[in-house]
Coordinates of C-alpha atoms and ligand atoms in Angstrom, one line a residue:
M1 CA 79.5 275.7 141.7
N2 CA 81.0 273.3 139.1
H3 CA 83.5 270.7 140.3
A4 CA 86.6 272.3 138.7
A5 CA 85.9 275.8 140.2
N6 CA 85.0 274.1 143.5
F7 CA 88.3 272.3 143.5
V8 CA 90.2 275.6 143.2
D9 CA 88.1 277.3 145.8
S10 CA 88.5 274.4 148.2
I11 CA 92.2 274.7 148.2
H12 CA 92.5 278.5 148.2
N13 CA 89.6 279.7 150.3
E14 CA 91.0 279.9 153.9
S15 CA 87.9 281.7 155.1
F16 CA 85.7 278.9 154.0
E17 CA 84.2 278.5 157.5
D18 CA 82.8 282.1 157.6
R19 CA 79.8 281.4 155.4
Y20 CA 78.9 278.5 157.6
L21 CA 79.4 280.3 160.9
A22 CA 77.3 283.2 159.6
K23 CA 74.2 281.1 159.8
K24 CA 73.7 280.6 163.6
I25 CA 71.4 278.1 165.3
T26 CA 70.6 279.6 168.7
H27 CA 68.1 279.4 171.5
H28 CA 65.7 281.4 169.3
S29 CA 65.1 278.2 167.3
M30 CA 64.3 276.1 170.3
I31 CA 60.8 274.6 170.5
Y32 CA 59.2 273.1 173.6
D33 CA 59.6 269.4 173.2
H34 CA 59.0 267.9 176.7
G35 CA 56.0 265.6 176.8
R36 CA 55.7 265.4 173.0
E37 CA 55.8 262.5 170.7
K38 CA 59.2 262.1 168.9
E39 CA 60.8 259.7 166.5
S40 CA 64.4 258.7 167.0
L41 CA 67.0 259.2 164.3
N42 CA 69.6 257.5 166.6
G43 CA 71.4 254.5 165.2
Y44 CA 74.6 253.8 163.3
W45 CA 75.5 256.8 161.1
H46 CA 78.2 256.8 158.5
F47 CA 81.3 258.6 159.9
G48 CA 84.5 260.1 158.6
I49 CA 87.4 261.8 160.4
D50 CA 87.9 265.1 158.4
Q51 CA 91.0 266.7 159.9
Y52 CA 91.3 269.3 157.2
D53 CA 87.6 270.2 157.0
T54 CA 87.5 269.1 153.3
C55 CA 83.8 268.4 153.5
L56 CA 83.1 272.1 154.2
R57 CA 85.9 273.4 151.9
A58 CA 84.7 271.3 149.0
N59 CA 81.0 271.4 149.6
W60 CA 80.6 267.7 149.8
Y61 CA 77.0 268.2 151.0
E62 CA 76.0 269.3 147.5
E63 CA 76.8 265.7 146.3
V64 CA 77.8 266.8 142.8
Y65 CA 78.7 263.5 141.3
E66 CA 78.7 264.5 137.6
D67 CA 79.6 267.6 135.6
A68 CA 77.1 269.5 133.5
E69 CA 77.7 267.1 130.6
G70 CA 77.1 264.0 132.8
R71 CA 80.7 263.0 133.1
S72 CA 81.4 261.6 136.6
N73 CA 83.5 263.8 138.9
P74 CA 86.4 262.3 140.8
M75 CA 85.1 261.8 144.4
D76 CA 87.1 262.1 147.6
F77 CA 84.3 260.7 149.7
S78 CA 81.6 258.1 149.5
F79 CA 79.2 258.7 152.4
D80 CA 77.5 255.3 152.5
E81 CA 80.7 253.3 152.2
W82 CA 82.2 255.0 155.2
E83 CA 82.5 253.1 158.5
T84 CA 79.7 253.7 161.0
M85 CA 79.5 255.4 164.4
K86 CA 76.9 254.9 167.0
V87 CA 74.6 257.9 167.6
P88 CA 74.4 259.0 170.4
S89 CA 77.9 258.3 171.6
C90 CA 81.3 259.9 172.0
W91 CA 83.6 258.8 169.1
N92 CA 86.4 258.6 171.7
M93 CA 84.7 255.6 173.4
Q94 CA 83.6 253.8 170.3
K95 CA 87.0 253.1 168.6
E96 CA 90.3 253.1 170.4
K97 CA 92.0 254.8 167.4
Y98 CA 89.7 257.8 168.0
F99 CA 90.3 258.1 171.8
Y100 CA 92.5 261.1 171.6
Y101 CA 91.0 262.6 168.4
E102 CA 90.0 266.3 168.6
G103 CA 88.9 268.0 165.4
S104 CA 86.4 267.8 162.7
V105 CA 84.3 264.8 161.7
V106 CA 81.4 264.1 159.3
Y107 CA 78.4 262.2 160.3
T108 CA 75.7 261.2 157.8
R109 CA 72.7 259.0 157.4
T110 CA 69.7 258.6 155.2
F111 CA 66.2 258.2 156.5
Q112 CA 62.7 257.7 155.1
Y113 CA 59.9 260.2 155.7
R114 CA 56.2 260.2 155.0
N115 CA 53.9 263.0 155.9
R116 CA 51.2 262.1 158.4
G117 CA 49.3 265.3 158.2
E118 CA 51.7 267.5 160.2
E119 CA 52.5 270.9 158.8
R120 CA 55.8 271.6 160.6
V121 CA 58.7 269.2 161.2
F122 CA 61.8 269.8 163.3
I123 CA 64.9 267.8 164.1
K124 CA 66.3 268.1 167.6
F125 CA 69.9 267.4 168.7
G126 CA 70.2 266.8 172.4
A127 CA 73.9 268.0 172.2
V128 CA 76.9 267.8 169.9
N129 CA 80.4 268.8 171.1
Y130 CA 81.4 271.5 170.3
D131 CA 80.1 273.1 167.1
A132 CA 77.8 271.4 164.7
K133 CA 77.0 272.3 161.1
I134 CA 73.8 270.8 159.8
F135 CA 72.9 269.9 156.3
L136 CA 69.6 268.3 155.0
N137 CA 69.1 267.2 151.5
R138 CA 71.9 269.4 150.1
E139 CA 70.6 272.4 152.1
Y140 CA 72.7 274.1 154.8
L141 CA 70.6 274.7 157.9
G142 CA 73.1 276.4 160.1
C143 CA 75.8 276.1 162.8
H144 CA 75.2 275.5 166.6
K145 CA 77.9 276.3 169.1
G146 CA 78.1 275.0 172.6
G147 CA 78.7 271.3 173.4
S148 CA 76.1 270.7 176.1
T149 CA 72.8 272.2 175.2
P150 CA 70.0 271.2 172.7
F151 CA 69.3 272.8 169.4
F152 CA 66.6 272.4 166.7
V153 CA 66.5 272.8 163.0
E154 CA 63.4 273.1 160.9
A155 CA 62.9 270.5 158.2
T156 CA 59.5 271.6 157.0
G157 CA 59.4 271.7 153.2
L158 CA 62.8 270.1 152.8
L159 CA 61.8 266.5 153.4
Q160 CA 61.3 263.9 150.7
K161 CA 60.6 260.2 150.8
Q162 CA 64.4 259.5 151.0
N163 CA 66.5 262.0 153.0
R164 CA 70.1 262.6 153.8
I165 CA 71.2 264.5 156.9
I166 CA 74.8 265.5 157.4
V167 CA 76.4 266.8 160.6
V168 CA 79.9 268.3 160.6
A169 CA 80.9 268.2 164.3
N170 CA 84.1 269.8 165.6
N171 CA 85.3 269.6 169.2
T172 CA 88.6 271.4 168.7
R173 CA 89.3 273.4 171.9
K174 CA 89.6 277.1 171.2
R175 CA 90.5 280.2 173.3
N176 CA 87.3 282.0 172.4
H177 CA 85.0 279.1 173.2
V178 CA 83.0 278.3 176.4
P179 CA 84.7 276.4 177.9
T180 CA 88.1 277.7 176.6
D181 CA 90.9 275.4 175.6
N182 CA 92.2 274.5 179.1
T183 CA 89.9 272.6 181.5
D184 CA 90.3 269.9 184.1
W185 CA 88.1 267.3 182.3
F186 CA 88.3 265.2 179.1
N187 CA 87.2 266.7 175.9
Y188 CA 84.9 264.1 174.4
G189 CA 83.5 264.6 170.9
G190 CA 80.5 263.7 168.9
I191 CA 76.7 263.6 168.6
Y192 CA 76.4 262.2 172.1
R193 CA 72.8 262.8 173.0
D194 CA 69.6 261.8 171.1
V195 CA 68.6 263.0 167.7
E196 CA 64.9 263.1 167.2
L197 CA 62.3 264.1 164.6
I198 CA 59.3 266.1 165.8
R199 CA 56.0 266.5 163.8
L200 CA 53.8 269.5 164.7
P201 CA 50.6 271.2 163.5
E202 CA 50.7 274.5 161.7
T203 CA 50.1 276.3 165.0
F204 CA 51.9 274.9 168.0
M205 CA 53.2 275.8 171.5
K206 CA 56.8 277.0 171.0
D207 CA 57.3 277.5 174.7
F208 CA 55.6 276.7 178.0
T209 CA 56.6 277.4 181.6
I210 CA 54.7 276.5 184.8
S211 CA 55.8 277.1 188.4
L212 CA 54.5 277.9 191.8
V213 CA 54.2 281.7 192.2
P214 CA 56.9 282.8 194.8
D215 CA 55.6 284.4 198.0
S216 CA 52.0 283.2 197.2
G217 CA 51.7 281.1 200.3
F218 CA 52.3 278.1 198.0
S219 CA 48.8 278.6 196.7
K220 CA 49.2 280.0 193.2
I221 CA 50.5 278.4 190.0
R222 CA 51.7 280.6 187.1
V223 CA 51.7 279.4 183.5
E224 CA 53.1 281.1 180.4
L225 CA 52.7 280.1 176.8
E226 CA 54.2 281.2 173.5
V227 CA 52.6 279.9 170.3
E228 CA 53.9 279.9 166.8
G229 CA 51.7 279.7 163.7
S230 CA 48.8 281.5 162.1
K231 CA 46.4 281.1 165.0
R232 CA 48.0 283.6 167.4
N233 CA 44.8 284.4 169.2
G234 CA 42.7 281.9 171.1
W235 CA 42.3 279.9 174.3
A236 CA 44.7 277.3 175.6
E237 CA 43.6 274.8 178.3
V238 CA 45.7 273.7 181.2
R239 CA 44.6 270.5 183.0
I240 CA 46.0 269.1 186.3
D241 CA 43.4 266.4 186.9
E242 CA 44.8 265.3 190.3
L243 CA 44.2 268.8 191.6
G244 CA 40.8 269.1 189.8
I245 CA 42.2 271.9 187.7
V246 CA 40.9 272.7 184.2
F247 CA 41.9 276.3 183.4
P248 CA 41.5 278.4 180.2
V249 CA 44.5 280.6 179.3
E250 CA 43.9 283.4 176.8
V251 CA 46.5 283.6 174.1
A252 CA 46.8 287.1 172.5
D253 CA 49.2 287.8 169.7
G254 CA 51.0 284.5 170.3
K255 CA 51.5 284.9 174.1
G256 CA 49.4 283.7 177.0
A257 CA 49.9 283.9 180.8
A258 CA 47.7 283.1 183.8
V259 CA 47.8 282.6 187.5
I260 CA 45.7 279.7 188.9
D261 CA 44.7 279.2 192.5
A262 CA 45.9 275.8 193.6
K263 CA 47.2 273.9 196.7
P264 CA 49.5 271.3 195.3
E265 CA 51.5 269.0 197.6
L266 CA 55.0 270.6 197.5
W267 CA 57.9 268.9 195.9
S268 CA 60.9 268.2 198.1
P269 CA 63.7 265.6 198.3
E270 CA 61.8 263.8 201.0
H271 CA 58.6 264.0 199.1
P272 CA 59.3 264.3 195.3
K273 CA 55.6 264.8 194.4
L274 CA 54.9 265.3 190.6
Y275 CA 51.6 266.1 188.9
E276 CA 50.7 265.3 185.4
V277 CA 50.0 268.6 183.6
K278 CA 48.3 268.6 180.2
V279 CA 48.2 271.7 178.0
A280 CA 46.3 272.0 174.8
Y281 CA 46.1 274.8 172.2
E282 CA 44.4 274.4 168.8
N283 CA 45.6 270.9 167.5
D284 CA 48.7 270.9 169.7
S285 CA 49.1 269.3 173.1
I286 CA 51.8 268.8 175.7
R287 CA 51.7 266.3 178.7
E288 CA 54.4 266.6 181.4
K289 CA 55.1 265.6 185.0
I290 CA 55.7 268.7 187.1
G291 CA 56.7 269.3 190.7
F292 CA 55.7 272.5 192.5
R293 CA 58.1 274.0 195.1
E294 CA 59.5 277.4 196.1
I295 CA 63.2 278.1 196.6
R296 CA 64.4 281.4 198.0
V297 CA 67.0 283.0 200.3
S298 CA 66.4 285.1 203.3
G299 CA 69.6 286.6 204.8
T300 CA 72.0 283.8 205.0
D301 CA 69.3 281.1 204.9
I302 CA 68.2 279.0 202.0
L303 CA 64.5 278.2 202.2
L304 CA 62.7 275.3 200.4
N305 CA 58.9 275.6 200.7
G306 CA 59.5 278.1 203.5
N307 CA 61.7 275.8 205.5
K308 CA 65.4 276.4 206.2
I309 CA 67.5 273.8 204.5
F310 CA 71.1 272.6 204.3
L311 CA 72.2 271.4 200.9
K312 CA 73.9 268.0 201.6
G313 CA 75.6 267.6 198.4
I314 CA 78.2 266.1 196.2
S315 CA 79.7 267.3 192.8
A316 CA 79.7 265.1 189.7
H317 CA 80.8 265.3 186.1
E318 CA 78.8 263.8 183.3
E319 CA 81.0 260.8 182.5
S320 CA 81.2 257.1 182.8
V321 CA 84.2 254.9 182.1
L322 CA 82.3 253.0 179.4
N323 CA 80.4 255.8 177.7
G324 CA 82.3 259.0 178.4
K325 CA 79.8 261.9 178.2
A326 CA 77.1 259.8 176.6
V327 CA 75.8 258.5 179.9
T328 CA 72.8 256.2 180.1
E329 CA 69.7 256.7 182.3
E330 CA 70.9 253.7 184.4
E331 CA 74.2 255.5 185.0
I332 CA 72.4 258.7 186.0
I333 CA 70.2 256.7 188.4
E334 CA 73.3 255.0 189.8
N335 CA 74.8 258.4 190.6
F336 CA 71.7 259.7 192.3
T337 CA 71.4 256.4 194.2
L338 CA 75.0 256.7 195.5
A339 CA 74.3 260.2 196.5
K340 CA 71.2 259.1 198.4
E341 CA 73.3 256.4 200.0
M342 CA 75.6 259.2 201.2
N343 CA 72.6 260.9 202.7
C344 CA 72.6 263.7 200.1
N345 CA 69.6 265.8 199.2
Y346 CA 71.5 267.8 196.5
M347 CA 74.0 267.4 193.6
R348 CA 76.2 269.9 191.8
L349 CA 76.2 269.0 188.1
A350 CA 79.6 270.4 187.0
H351 CA 80.7 272.3 185.0
Y352 CA 78.4 272.3 182.0
P353 CA 74.7 271.3 181.4
H354 CA 74.3 267.6 181.8
T355 CA 71.7 265.7 179.8
E356 CA 68.1 266.8 180.4
K357 CA 67.4 263.3 181.5
A358 CA 69.4 264.1 184.7
A359 CA 66.9 266.8 185.9
K360 CA 63.9 264.6 185.0
I361 CA 65.3 261.7 187.0
A362 CA 66.2 264.1 189.9
D363 CA 62.6 265.3 189.8
E364 CA 61.5 261.7 190.3
M365 CA 64.1 260.6 192.8
G366 CA 64.1 263.8 194.9
I367 CA 67.5 265.3 194.5
M368 CA 67.9 269.1 194.3
L369 CA 70.3 270.3 191.5
W370 CA 72.8 273.0 190.8
E371 CA 73.2 273.4 187.0
E372 CA 76.1 275.3 185.4
I373 CA 77.3 276.7 182.1
P374 CA 81.0 276.1 181.4
V375 CA 82.3 279.7 182.0
Y376 CA 85.3 278.0 183.4
W377 CA 88.7 279.4 184.4
A378 CA 90.3 281.7 181.8
I379 CA 87.5 282.5 179.4
Q380 CA 88.0 285.4 176.9
F381 CA 85.9 287.8 179.0
H382 CA 86.6 290.7 176.7
N383 CA 85.4 288.9 173.6
E384 CA 81.8 289.9 172.7
E385 CA 81.4 286.7 170.5
T386 CA 82.4 284.6 173.5
Y387 CA 79.9 286.4 175.6
Q388 CA 77.1 285.8 173.1
D389 CA 78.1 282.1 173.1
A390 CA 78.0 281.9 176.9
E391 CA 74.6 283.8 177.1
N392 CA 73.2 281.5 174.4
Q393 CA 74.2 278.4 176.3
L394 CA 72.7 279.8 179.5
T395 CA 69.5 280.6 177.7
E396 CA 69.3 277.2 176.1
L397 CA 69.9 275.5 179.5
I398 CA 67.2 277.6 181.3
K399 CA 64.7 277.2 178.5
R400 CA 65.4 273.4 178.6
D401 CA 65.1 272.8 182.3
R402 CA 63.1 275.6 183.9
N403 CA 60.1 273.3 184.4
R404 CA 62.2 270.9 186.5
A405 CA 61.4 271.2 190.3
S406 CA 64.7 269.6 191.1
V407 CA 66.7 272.4 189.6
I408 CA 67.1 275.1 192.3
I409 CA 70.3 277.0 191.2
W410 CA 71.6 278.3 187.9
S411 CA 75.4 278.8 188.0
V412 CA 77.0 281.2 185.6
G413 CA 80.6 279.8 186.0
N414 CA 83.5 278.4 187.9
E415 CA 86.8 279.7 189.3
N416 CA 87.4 282.8 187.2
A417 CA 89.8 285.5 188.1
D418 CA 88.1 288.6 189.5
T419 CA 88.9 291.1 186.7
D420 CA 86.7 294.0 185.5
A421 CA 86.1 292.2 182.1
R422 CA 85.0 289.1 184.0
L423 CA 82.8 291.1 186.4
K424 CA 81.0 292.7 183.4
F425 CA 80.7 289.3 181.6
M426 CA 79.4 287.2 184.5
S427 CA 77.3 289.9 186.2
S428 CA 75.5 290.2 182.8
L429 CA 75.0 286.4 182.7
A430 CA 73.7 286.5 186.3
M431 CA 71.2 289.2 185.4
K432 CA 70.2 287.3 182.3
A433 CA 69.4 284.2 184.4
K434 CA 67.2 286.2 186.7
E435 CA 65.4 287.8 183.8
L436 CA 64.8 284.4 182.2
D437 CA 63.8 282.8 185.4
P438 CA 63.0 284.9 188.5
T439 CA 61.9 281.7 190.5
R440 CA 65.3 280.2 191.0
L441 CA 68.6 281.2 192.7
V442 CA 71.6 282.4 190.8
S443 CA 75.2 281.6 191.8
A444 CA 78.7 280.9 190.6
A445 CA 81.6 278.8 192.1
C446 CA 83.9 281.7 193.1
L447 CA 87.6 281.6 193.8
L448 CA 88.6 282.8 197.3
D449 CA 91.3 285.3 198.2
H450 CA 94.0 282.9 199.6
V451 CA 96.3 285.8 200.4
H452 CA 94.0 287.6 202.9
H453 CA 92.0 284.4 203.5
I454 CA 88.6 286.0 202.8
I455 CA 85.5 285.4 200.7
D456 CA 85.6 288.6 198.8
D457 CA 84.5 288.2 195.1
R458 CA 82.9 291.3 193.5
L459 CA 80.6 289.0 191.6
A460 CA 78.9 288.1 194.9
E461 CA 76.8 291.2 194.7
Y462 CA 74.9 289.8 191.7
L463 CA 74.4 286.3 193.2
D464 CA 71.7 285.0 195.5
V465 CA 74.1 282.4 196.9
I466 CA 77.9 282.6 196.9
G467 CA 79.6 279.4 195.7
A468 CA 83.0 279.0 197.2
N469 CA 85.7 276.5 196.0
Q470 CA 88.4 275.9 198.6
Y471 CA 91.0 273.2 198.9
Y472 CA 92.5 273.8 202.3
G473 CA 94.6 270.9 203.3
W474 CA 95.3 270.1 199.6
Y475 CA 96.2 273.0 197.2
Q476 CA 96.2 275.4 200.1
T477 CA 98.4 273.3 202.2
D478 CA 97.9 275.1 205.6
F479 CA 94.6 273.8 206.8
N480 CA 94.4 276.4 209.6
N481 CA 93.8 279.1 207.1
L482 CA 90.3 277.7 206.5
I483 CA 89.3 278.8 210.0
K484 CA 90.9 282.2 209.3
L485 CA 88.9 282.5 206.1
F486 CA 85.6 282.1 207.9
E487 CA 86.7 284.4 210.7
N488 CA 87.6 287.1 208.1
S489 CA 84.5 286.7 206.0
K490 CA 81.1 288.2 206.8
P491 CA 78.8 287.4 203.8
D492 CA 75.2 288.7 204.0
K493 CA 74.0 285.8 201.9
P494 CA 74.2 282.0 202.0
V495 CA 77.5 280.4 201.1
I496 CA 77.7 276.9 199.5
I497 CA 81.1 275.3 199.7
T498 CA 81.0 274.2 196.0
E499 CA 84.2 272.3 196.2
F500 CA 86.8 270.9 198.6
G501 CA 88.6 267.6 198.4
A502 CA 91.8 265.7 197.8
D503 CA 93.2 263.1 195.3
A504 CA 93.3 259.5 196.5
K505 CA 94.1 256.5 194.4
A506 CA 91.5 253.8 195.3
G507 CA 93.1 251.4 197.8
H508 CA 96.3 253.4 198.1
R509 CA 97.1 253.6 201.9
G510 CA 99.5 255.6 203.9
T511 CA 99.5 258.2 206.6
A512 CA 97.4 261.4 206.7
D513 CA 100.4 263.3 205.4
D514 CA 100.9 261.0 202.4
K515 CA 99.2 262.9 199.6
G516 CA 97.4 260.7 197.1
T517 CA 96.4 258.2 199.7
E518 CA 93.0 257.4 201.1
D519 CA 94.2 258.2 204.6
C520 CA 95.1 261.7 203.6
Q521 CA 91.8 262.2 201.7
S522 CA 89.6 261.0 204.6
D523 CA 91.7 263.1 207.1
I524 CA 91.1 266.2 205.0
Y525 CA 87.4 265.4 204.8
R526 CA 87.1 264.9 208.6
K527 CA 88.9 268.2 209.2
Q528 CA 86.8 270.0 206.6
V529 CA 83.4 268.9 207.9
Q530 CA 84.4 269.6 211.5
V531 CA 85.0 273.3 210.6
L532 CA 82.2 273.7 208.1
E533 CA 79.4 272.6 210.4
Q534 CA 80.3 275.5 212.7
I535 CA 80.0 278.2 210.1
P536 CA 76.5 279.8 210.4
Y537 CA 76.3 281.1 206.9
V538 CA 77.5 277.9 205.2
K539 CA 74.2 276.4 204.0
G540 CA 75.5 273.8 201.6
I541 CA 78.4 271.6 200.6
S542 CA 79.2 269.7 197.4
P543 CA 82.6 268.1 197.8
W544 CA 84.7 267.5 194.7
I545 CA 83.7 264.8 193.6
L546 CA 81.5 261.7 193.6
Y547 CA 83.8 259.5 191.5
D548 CA 87.2 259.7 189.7
F549 CA 87.0 261.1 186.2
R550 CA 89.3 261.2 183.1
C551 CA 91.5 264.2 182.9
P552 CA 94.4 264.9 180.4
R553 CA 96.0 267.2 183.0
R554 CA 96.7 264.5 185.6
L555 CA 99.9 262.6 184.8
H556 CA 101.0 261.3 188.1
P557 CA 101.7 257.7 187.2
I558 CA 100.8 256.2 190.7
T559 CA 98.0 258.3 192.1
Q560 CA 96.3 259.6 188.9
N561 CA 97.3 258.0 185.5
Y562 CA 95.2 260.6 183.5
Y563 CA 92.4 260.5 186.0
N564 CA 91.4 263.2 188.6
T565 CA 91.2 260.9 191.6
K566 CA 89.4 263.2 194.0
G567 CA 86.4 260.9 193.7
L568 CA 84.8 259.4 196.8
L569 CA 84.5 256.3 194.6
N570 CA 86.8 255.0 191.9
A571 CA 86.0 255.7 188.3
D572 CA 83.7 252.8 187.6
K573 CA 82.0 253.3 190.9
T574 CA 82.7 249.8 192.2
Y575 CA 84.6 250.9 195.2
K576 CA 83.9 253.5 197.9
K577 CA 86.9 255.2 199.5
P578 CA 86.9 255.8 203.3
A579 CA 86.0 259.5 202.8
F580 CA 82.7 258.4 201.3
Y581 CA 81.7 257.2 204.8
V582 CA 83.0 260.4 206.4
M583 CA 80.4 262.4 204.4
Q584 CA 77.7 259.7 204.9
D585 CA 78.1 260.0 208.7
F586 CA 78.3 263.8 208.6
Y587 CA 75.2 264.2 206.5
K588 CA 73.3 261.7 208.6
K589 CA 73.9 263.7 211.7
I590 CA 73.3 267.2 210.5
R591 CA 69.8 268.7 210.2
P592 CA 67.6 267.8 207.1
Ligands
LIG601 C1 88.9 273.0 190.6 C2 87.9 272.9 189.5 C3 87.6 271.5 189.1 C4 88.9 270.6 189.2 C5 89.3 270.7 190.7 C6 90.6 269.9 190.9 O1 88.4 273.5 191.6 O2 86.7 273.6 189.6 O3 87.1 271.4 187.8 O4 88.7 269.3 188.8 O5 89.6 272.0 191.1 O6 91.6 270.5 190.9 O7 90.5 268.7 191.1

């Protein structure tokens, strides 16, 4: 489109975004990238705040600098003269002037490429909040929605010696999104996880899953493969040298599956045993550390490797004071170390998929995980497009982390009103999770009936474990109703108390009745654990929350100051509130 016509279109075409949204990047374009060589495209990218989406309206990615006669066009942008922004990071944390910015931004960088004999090349984004439109060398590659899961674009055939990649990211909160526009956490924006280039042979393994076969007496391992490329028939080889396993898997029409007899040491928090697994097919190979364990329910018990367990947990957001959502491995290790110090064996990663590094580190450190998609509060449950977005995020999460032994529960949401539309929406998600991964438990953090004081959510029928958020002593001011709740409730499956807690400003003292003080918080914790330990079907707890976190909804100037202060530590995790020790003692004394 010539510049003049483009100018008119860019000011009149109010449905400019439709053509971009029509080209979706979803879980279908995911490739298996664990245990593969990757080249980083991280660094300082050029960056422009684009509140009015002019880049998209005016097709800046086409970089038309001259008209047909060679006359230079007036330019409203100059990519390489823009300021720079660190990738990965949250723009909110890089420049004070962008702390509160929500909207559209343009990231761009150039990079060199030389073919090294590979036939396929992909670019992976660990996550971009919320939607991301990707351009490479003047080509539009598509739009990914969902701010917490990875996506891939294919660059094969598009790469030159010198390349330009452009990402238009937009974190505007919208009613039809997942999460919707109202949440209890800070809406960071940006390319906040790694960007990597992956070189692959013509035929490669697009997907790979491996796990212990449930109910096999811990003596069978199942592998599944999906390959892409011309060589869709052949033999793959699975090697687990430490177990003396070298096993051929027949691949027919691009798919292969096999069950292998094996007696691995079982992964558990006390013994986080991992095995190096190598898989090869044609010229492609994967190498990965895998733990083998079985998780299932029986009646109201949760069984890990056949043993009844209690999930001694804590909830956590993906955030640090310094980096926002772009947490470092050190910060993840710090969280798990604090949880271990509190005698935890489990963590609820709330309310959206955290970085994939978290599950890998949990595999190593021995912490069981609850992973969740942000179907949070008042989602547009009647909206089919919103459902497709949620299901895609769920599928991307499961495809990303289903080889992680630490992940034991997929959660399809948090605190949603029990309407018919919601029941249809979330029961479909629960069934989808089971279909994608029959080896793990499915749950959701359900709201309770605080009128009749009973655990009575219709969604429970579709769940293996019922998650229950309750704030007796805090939002539900009469603590005695907690006992009534358990007396009234007769669930036939395990219940995890996914949240309880109270705000307490670090160091703020008073009496047990002074809300916002440490004394009130630890009093509520003491009363909670005294009741919870007596409830036979409560098989896990993950109090809200490990440390204070940013929240635009919390404006109490003394006890909050734009932080949710329900943490057991302050925001920068330098100070433990007294309630931390209440949980530490409680978890120390109760059974493993
Ligand atoms: C809810 C919700 C959390 C929130 C917490 C609170 O239960 O799930 O996201 O932060 O309550 O009110 O502190």
